[in-house]
Amino acid sequence: MNTITVAAPSRRTTRTLDTRPDADTSLAPASGPLVVAITGSPSEHAMSTAAALGVLDGLAAAGFQVRHLPVRELPADDLVRCRRDQPQTRAALDLIDRAHGVVVATPIYQTSFSGLLKTFLDLLGRDALAGKTVLPTATAGTLAHLLGIEYGLTPVLRALGATCTKGLFLLENAFERPVPDGPGCRLRPDAVDRTRKAANDFAATMTSGARNT
């Protein structure tokens, strides 16, 4: 298997999906496969979002198209009522459909992934992730929540047809917060290395699968 060299995350190259009904959701031309990160934290400046963006920025530097889909910005009524045909939600589902790979990031609460993420996964059709490489990503306060990614999130993604790579799990001490020059948090140097390795493994699995289809 060839190794894909993924650069260190820069937090500058990722484009967030604009889910407004009148938004232009077209992608800028790029040669690489499309990777979408679904982030399921209700917090605007979450550790799990920082982890996902770290993966995406590394992939972008390696030539992949990348998009960020924060579930918290979708209409709550669409999520709760499973309304798939509304413009903002439809745009999000169409983006997932076009993706070659998906990063699914969540905080772990009470040994499980977030309820917000679950509402979005429930919107996806059966086998919605079939043929897609998926990187489960989770953050938590203690190692006691480690099983939440392997026995909680990953089985749900596989039930949707995903080919899951080894999950990325980061504790609170993997982040620096608050960030001196802005809100939120950022990865510590050792966590950047782990994130880069996860992105490398994810990219290699995705491109290998594309060659074999």
CSV table of C-alpha atoms in Angstrom, one decimal:
chain,number,residue,atom,x,y,z
A,1,MET,CA,0.0,0.0,0.0
A,2,ASN,CA,1.4,3.4,-1.0
A,3,THR,CA,1.8,6.0,1.7
A,4,ILE,CA,0.1,9.3,1.3
A,5,THR,CA,2.1,12.1,2.8
A,6,VAL,CA,-0.2,14.4,4.8
A,7,ALA,CA,1.1,17.7,5.9
A,8,ALA,CA,0.7,19.1,9.4
A,9,PRO,CA,-2.7,20.7,10.0
A,10,SER,CA,-2.8,24.4,9.2
A,11,ARG,CA,-6.5,25.2,10.1
A,12,ARG,CA,-6.6,27.5,7.1
A,13,THR,CA,-7.7,25.5,4.1
A,14,THR,CA,-11.0,23.9,5.1
A,15,ARG,CA,-14.2,25.2,3.6
A,16,THR,CA,-17.4,24.9,5.7
A,17,LEU,CA,-20.6,24.0,4.0
A,18,ASP,CA,-22.9,27.0,3.7
A,19,THR,CA,-26.3,25.5,4.3
A,20,ARG,CA,-28.4,28.5,3.6
A,21,PRO,CA,-31.1,27.8,1.0
A,22,ASP,CA,-29.7,30.5,-1.4
A,23,ALA,CA,-26.0,29.5,-0.9
A,24,ASP,CA,-23.7,28.4,-3.6
A,25,THR,CA,-22.7,24.9,-2.5
A,26,SER,CA,-20.5,24.1,-5.5
A,27,LEU,CA,-17.0,23.0,-4.9
A,28,ALA,CA,-13.9,24.7,-6.1
A,29,PRO,CA,-12.1,22.7,-8.8
A,30,ALA,CA,-9.6,20.2,-7.4
A,31,SER,CA,-8.1,17.0,-8.6
A,32,GLY,CA,-8.3,14.9,-5.4
A,33,PRO,CA,-11.2,12.9,-3.9
A,34,LEU,CA,-13.7,14.8,-1.8
A,35,VAL,CA,-13.6,14.3,2.0
A,36,VAL,CA,-16.3,15.7,4.2
A,37,ALA,CA,-16.0,16.1,8.0
A,38,ILE,CA,-19.3,15.8,9.9
A,39,THR,CA,-18.9,17.4,13.3
A,40,GLY,CA,-21.5,16.6,15.9
A,41,SER,CA,-20.7,18.8,18.9
A,42,PRO,CA,-23.3,21.3,20.0
A,43,SER,CA,-20.5,23.6,21.0
A,44,GLU,CA,-19.1,26.2,18.5
A,45,HIS,CA,-15.5,25.8,19.6
A,46,ALA,CA,-15.3,22.0,20.4
A,47,MET,CA,-12.3,19.8,20.8
A,48,SER,CA,-13.8,17.3,18.4
A,49,THR,CA,-14.2,20.0,15.8
A,50,ALA,CA,-10.6,21.0,16.2
A,51,ALA,CA,-9.6,17.4,15.7
A,52,ALA,CA,-11.7,17.0,12.6
A,53,LEU,CA,-10.3,20.2,11.1
A,54,GLY,CA,-6.8,19.1,11.8
A,55,VAL,CA,-7.5,15.9,9.7
A,56,LEU,CA,-9.1,17.9,6.9
A,57,ASP,CA,-6.4,20.5,6.7
A,58,GLY,CA,-3.8,17.8,6.5
A,59,LEU,CA,-5.7,16.1,3.7
A,60,ALA,CA,-6.2,19.4,1.9
A,61,ALA,CA,-2.5,20.0,1.8
A,62,ALA,CA,-2.1,16.5,0.2
A,63,GLY,CA,-4.4,17.5,-2.6
A,64,PHE,CA,-7.8,16.3,-1.4
A,65,GLN,CA,-11.0,18.4,-1.7
A,66,VAL,CA,-12.3,19.0,1.8
A,67,ARG,CA,-15.5,20.3,3.3
A,68,HIS,CA,-16.7,20.8,6.9
A,69,LEU,CA,-20.3,20.0,7.8
A,70,PRO,CA,-21.2,21.2,11.4
A,71,VAL,CA,-24.5,19.5,12.3
A,72,ARG,CA,-25.1,22.3,14.9
A,73,GLU,CA,-25.7,24.7,12.0
A,74,LEU,CA,-28.5,22.7,10.4
A,75,PRO,CA,-32.1,23.5,11.3
A,76,ALA,CA,-33.1,21.8,14.5
A,77,ASP,CA,-36.6,21.1,13.3
A,78,ASP,CA,-35.3,19.2,10.3
A,79,LEU,CA,-33.1,17.1,12.5
A,80,VAL,CA,-35.7,16.3,15.1
A,81,ARG,CA,-38.5,15.6,12.5
A,82,CYS,CA,-36.2,13.8,10.0
A,83,ARG,CA,-37.1,16.3,7.3
A,84,ARG,CA,-34.8,15.4,4.4
A,85,ASP,CA,-36.4,17.5,1.7
A,86,GLN,CA,-35.8,21.0,3.2
A,87,PRO,CA,-33.2,23.0,1.3
A,88,GLN,CA,-30.5,23.3,4.0
A,89,THR,CA,-30.7,19.6,5.1
A,90,ARG,CA,-30.9,18.4,1.5
A,91,ALA,CA,-27.7,20.3,0.6
A,92,ALA,CA,-26.0,18.5,3.5
A,93,LEU,CA,-27.2,15.1,2.5
A,94,ASP,CA,-26.2,15.7,-1.1
A,95,LEU,CA,-22.7,16.7,0.0
A,96,ILE,CA,-22.3,13.4,1.9
A,97,ASP,CA,-23.6,11.5,-1.2
A,98,ARG,CA,-20.9,13.1,-3.3
A,99,ALA,CA,-18.1,12.4,-0.8
A,100,HIS,CA,-15.5,9.7,-1.3
A,101,GLY,CA,-14.5,9.8,2.3
A,102,VAL,CA,-16.0,11.0,5.5
A,103,VAL,CA,-14.6,12.1,8.9
A,104,VAL,CA,-17.2,11.7,11.6
A,105,ALA,CA,-16.2,13.6,14.8
A,106,THR,CA,-18.0,13.8,18.1
A,107,PRO,CA,-17.5,14.4,21.8
A,108,ILE,CA,-18.2,11.3,24.0
A,109,TYR,CA,-20.9,11.9,26.5
A,110,GLN,CA,-21.8,9.2,29.0
A,111,THR,CA,-19.8,6.6,27.0
A,112,SER,CA,-21.7,7.4,23.8
A,113,PHE,CA,-21.5,9.8,20.9
A,114,SER,CA,-23.5,13.0,20.9
A,115,GLY,CA,-27.3,13.1,20.4
A,116,LEU,CA,-26.9,15.8,17.9
A,117,LEU,CA,-24.7,13.6,15.7
A,118,LYS,CA,-27.3,10.8,16.1
A,119,THR,CA,-30.1,13.0,14.8
A,120,PHE,CA,-28.1,13.6,11.6
A,121,LEU,CA,-27.0,10.0,11.1
A,122,ASP,CA,-30.7,9.1,11.4
A,123,LEU,CA,-31.4,11.3,8.4
A,124,LEU,CA,-29.0,9.2,6.2
A,125,GLY,CA,-30.6,6.6,4.1
A,126,ARG,CA,-29.8,2.9,4.4
A,127,ASP,CA,-26.3,2.2,3.0
A,128,ALA,CA,-25.7,6.0,2.7
A,129,LEU,CA,-22.0,5.4,3.6
A,130,ALA,CA,-21.5,2.3,1.4
A,131,GLY,CA,-18.4,2.6,-0.7
A,132,LYS,CA,-17.0,5.4,1.5
A,133,THR,CA,-14.0,5.3,3.7
A,134,VAL,CA,-14.9,6.7,7.2
A,135,LEU,CA,-12.6,7.9,10.0
A,136,PRO,CA,-14.4,7.8,13.4
A,137,THR,CA,-13.0,10.6,15.5
A,138,ALA,CA,-13.8,11.3,19.2
A,139,THR,CA,-12.7,13.4,22.1
A,140,ALA,CA,-13.4,12.8,25.8
A,141,GLY,CA,-12.3,13.8,29.3
A,142,THR,CA,-11.0,10.4,30.4
A,143,LEU,CA,-9.8,7.1,29.0
A,144,ALA,CA,-13.0,5.5,30.5
A,145,HIS,CA,-14.8,6.8,27.3
A,146,LEU,CA,-12.4,5.1,24.9
A,147,LEU,CA,-14.8,2.3,24.2
A,148,GLY,CA,-17.4,4.8,23.1
A,149,ILE,CA,-15.7,5.1,19.7
A,150,GLU,CA,-15.2,1.4,19.1
A,151,TYR,CA,-18.4,0.0,20.5
A,152,GLY,CA,-20.7,3.0,20.1
A,153,LEU,CA,-19.9,5.1,17.0
A,154,THR,CA,-18.1,2.7,14.7
A,155,PRO,CA,-20.8,0.0,14.7
A,156,VAL,CA,-23.4,2.6,13.7
A,157,LEU,CA,-21.2,3.8,10.9
A,158,ARG,CA,-20.7,0.3,9.7
A,159,ALA,CA,-24.4,-0.3,9.8
A,160,LEU,CA,-24.7,2.5,7.3
A,161,GLY,CA,-22.3,0.7,5.0
A,162,ALA,CA,-19.0,2.6,5.9
A,163,THR,CA,-15.6,1.1,5.6
A,164,CYS,CA,-14.1,2.4,8.9
A,165,THR,CA,-10.4,3.0,9.5
A,166,LYS,CA,-9.0,2.8,13.0
A,167,GLY,CA,-10.6,5.6,15.0
A,168,LEU,CA,-8.9,8.7,16.3
A,169,PHE,CA,-9.4,9.2,20.0
A,170,LEU,CA,-8.1,12.3,21.8
A,171,LEU,CA,-8.3,13.4,25.4
A,172,GLU,CA,-8.7,16.9,26.7
A,173,ASN,CA,-4.9,17.2,27.4
A,174,ALA,CA,-4.3,16.9,23.6
A,175,PHE,CA,-5.6,20.4,23.2
A,176,GLU,CA,-4.5,23.9,24.1
A,177,ARG,CA,-7.3,26.2,25.3
A,178,PRO,CA,-8.0,29.0,25.2
A,179,VAL,CA,-6.1,29.8,22.0
A,180,PRO,CA,-4.1,33.1,22.6
A,181,ASP,CA,-5.0,34.6,19.2
A,182,GLY,CA,-8.6,33.5,18.9
A,183,PRO,CA,-11.5,31.5,20.4
A,184,GLY,CA,-11.7,27.7,20.8
A,185,CYS,CA,-8.8,25.3,21.1
A,186,ARG,CA,-6.0,23.8,19.0
A,187,LEU,CA,-4.0,20.6,18.9
A,188,ARG,CA,-0.9,20.3,20.9
A,189,PRO,CA,2.2,19.2,18.9
A,190,ASP,CA,2.1,15.6,20.0
A,191,ALA,CA,-1.6,15.4,19.1
A,192,VAL,CA,-0.8,16.9,15.7
A,193,ASP,CA,1.5,13.9,15.0
A,194,ARG,CA,-1.3,11.5,15.9
A,195,THR,CA,-3.8,13.4,13.8
A,196,ARG,CA,-1.4,13.4,10.9
A,197,LYS,CA,-0.9,9.6,11.2
A,198,ALA,CA,-4.7,9.0,11.3
A,199,ALA,CA,-5.1,11.2,8.2
A,200,ASN,CA,-2.3,9.2,6.4
A,201,ASP,CA,-3.9,5.9,7.2
A,202,PHE,CA,-7.3,7.2,6.2
A,203,ALA,CA,-6.0,8.6,2.9
A,204,ALA,CA,-4.1,5.4,2.1
A,205,THR,CA,-7.2,3.3,2.7
A,206,MET,CA,-9.4,5.6,0.6
A,207,THR,CA,-7.1,5.7,-2.4
A,208,SER,CA,-6.5,2.0,-2.2
A,209,GLY,CA,-10.2,1.3,-2.2
A,210,ALA,CA,-10.6,3.6,-5.2
A,211,ARG,CA,-8.0,1.7,-7.2
A,212,ASN,CA,-9.6,-1.7,-6.4
A,213,THR,CA,-13.1,-0.7,-7.6
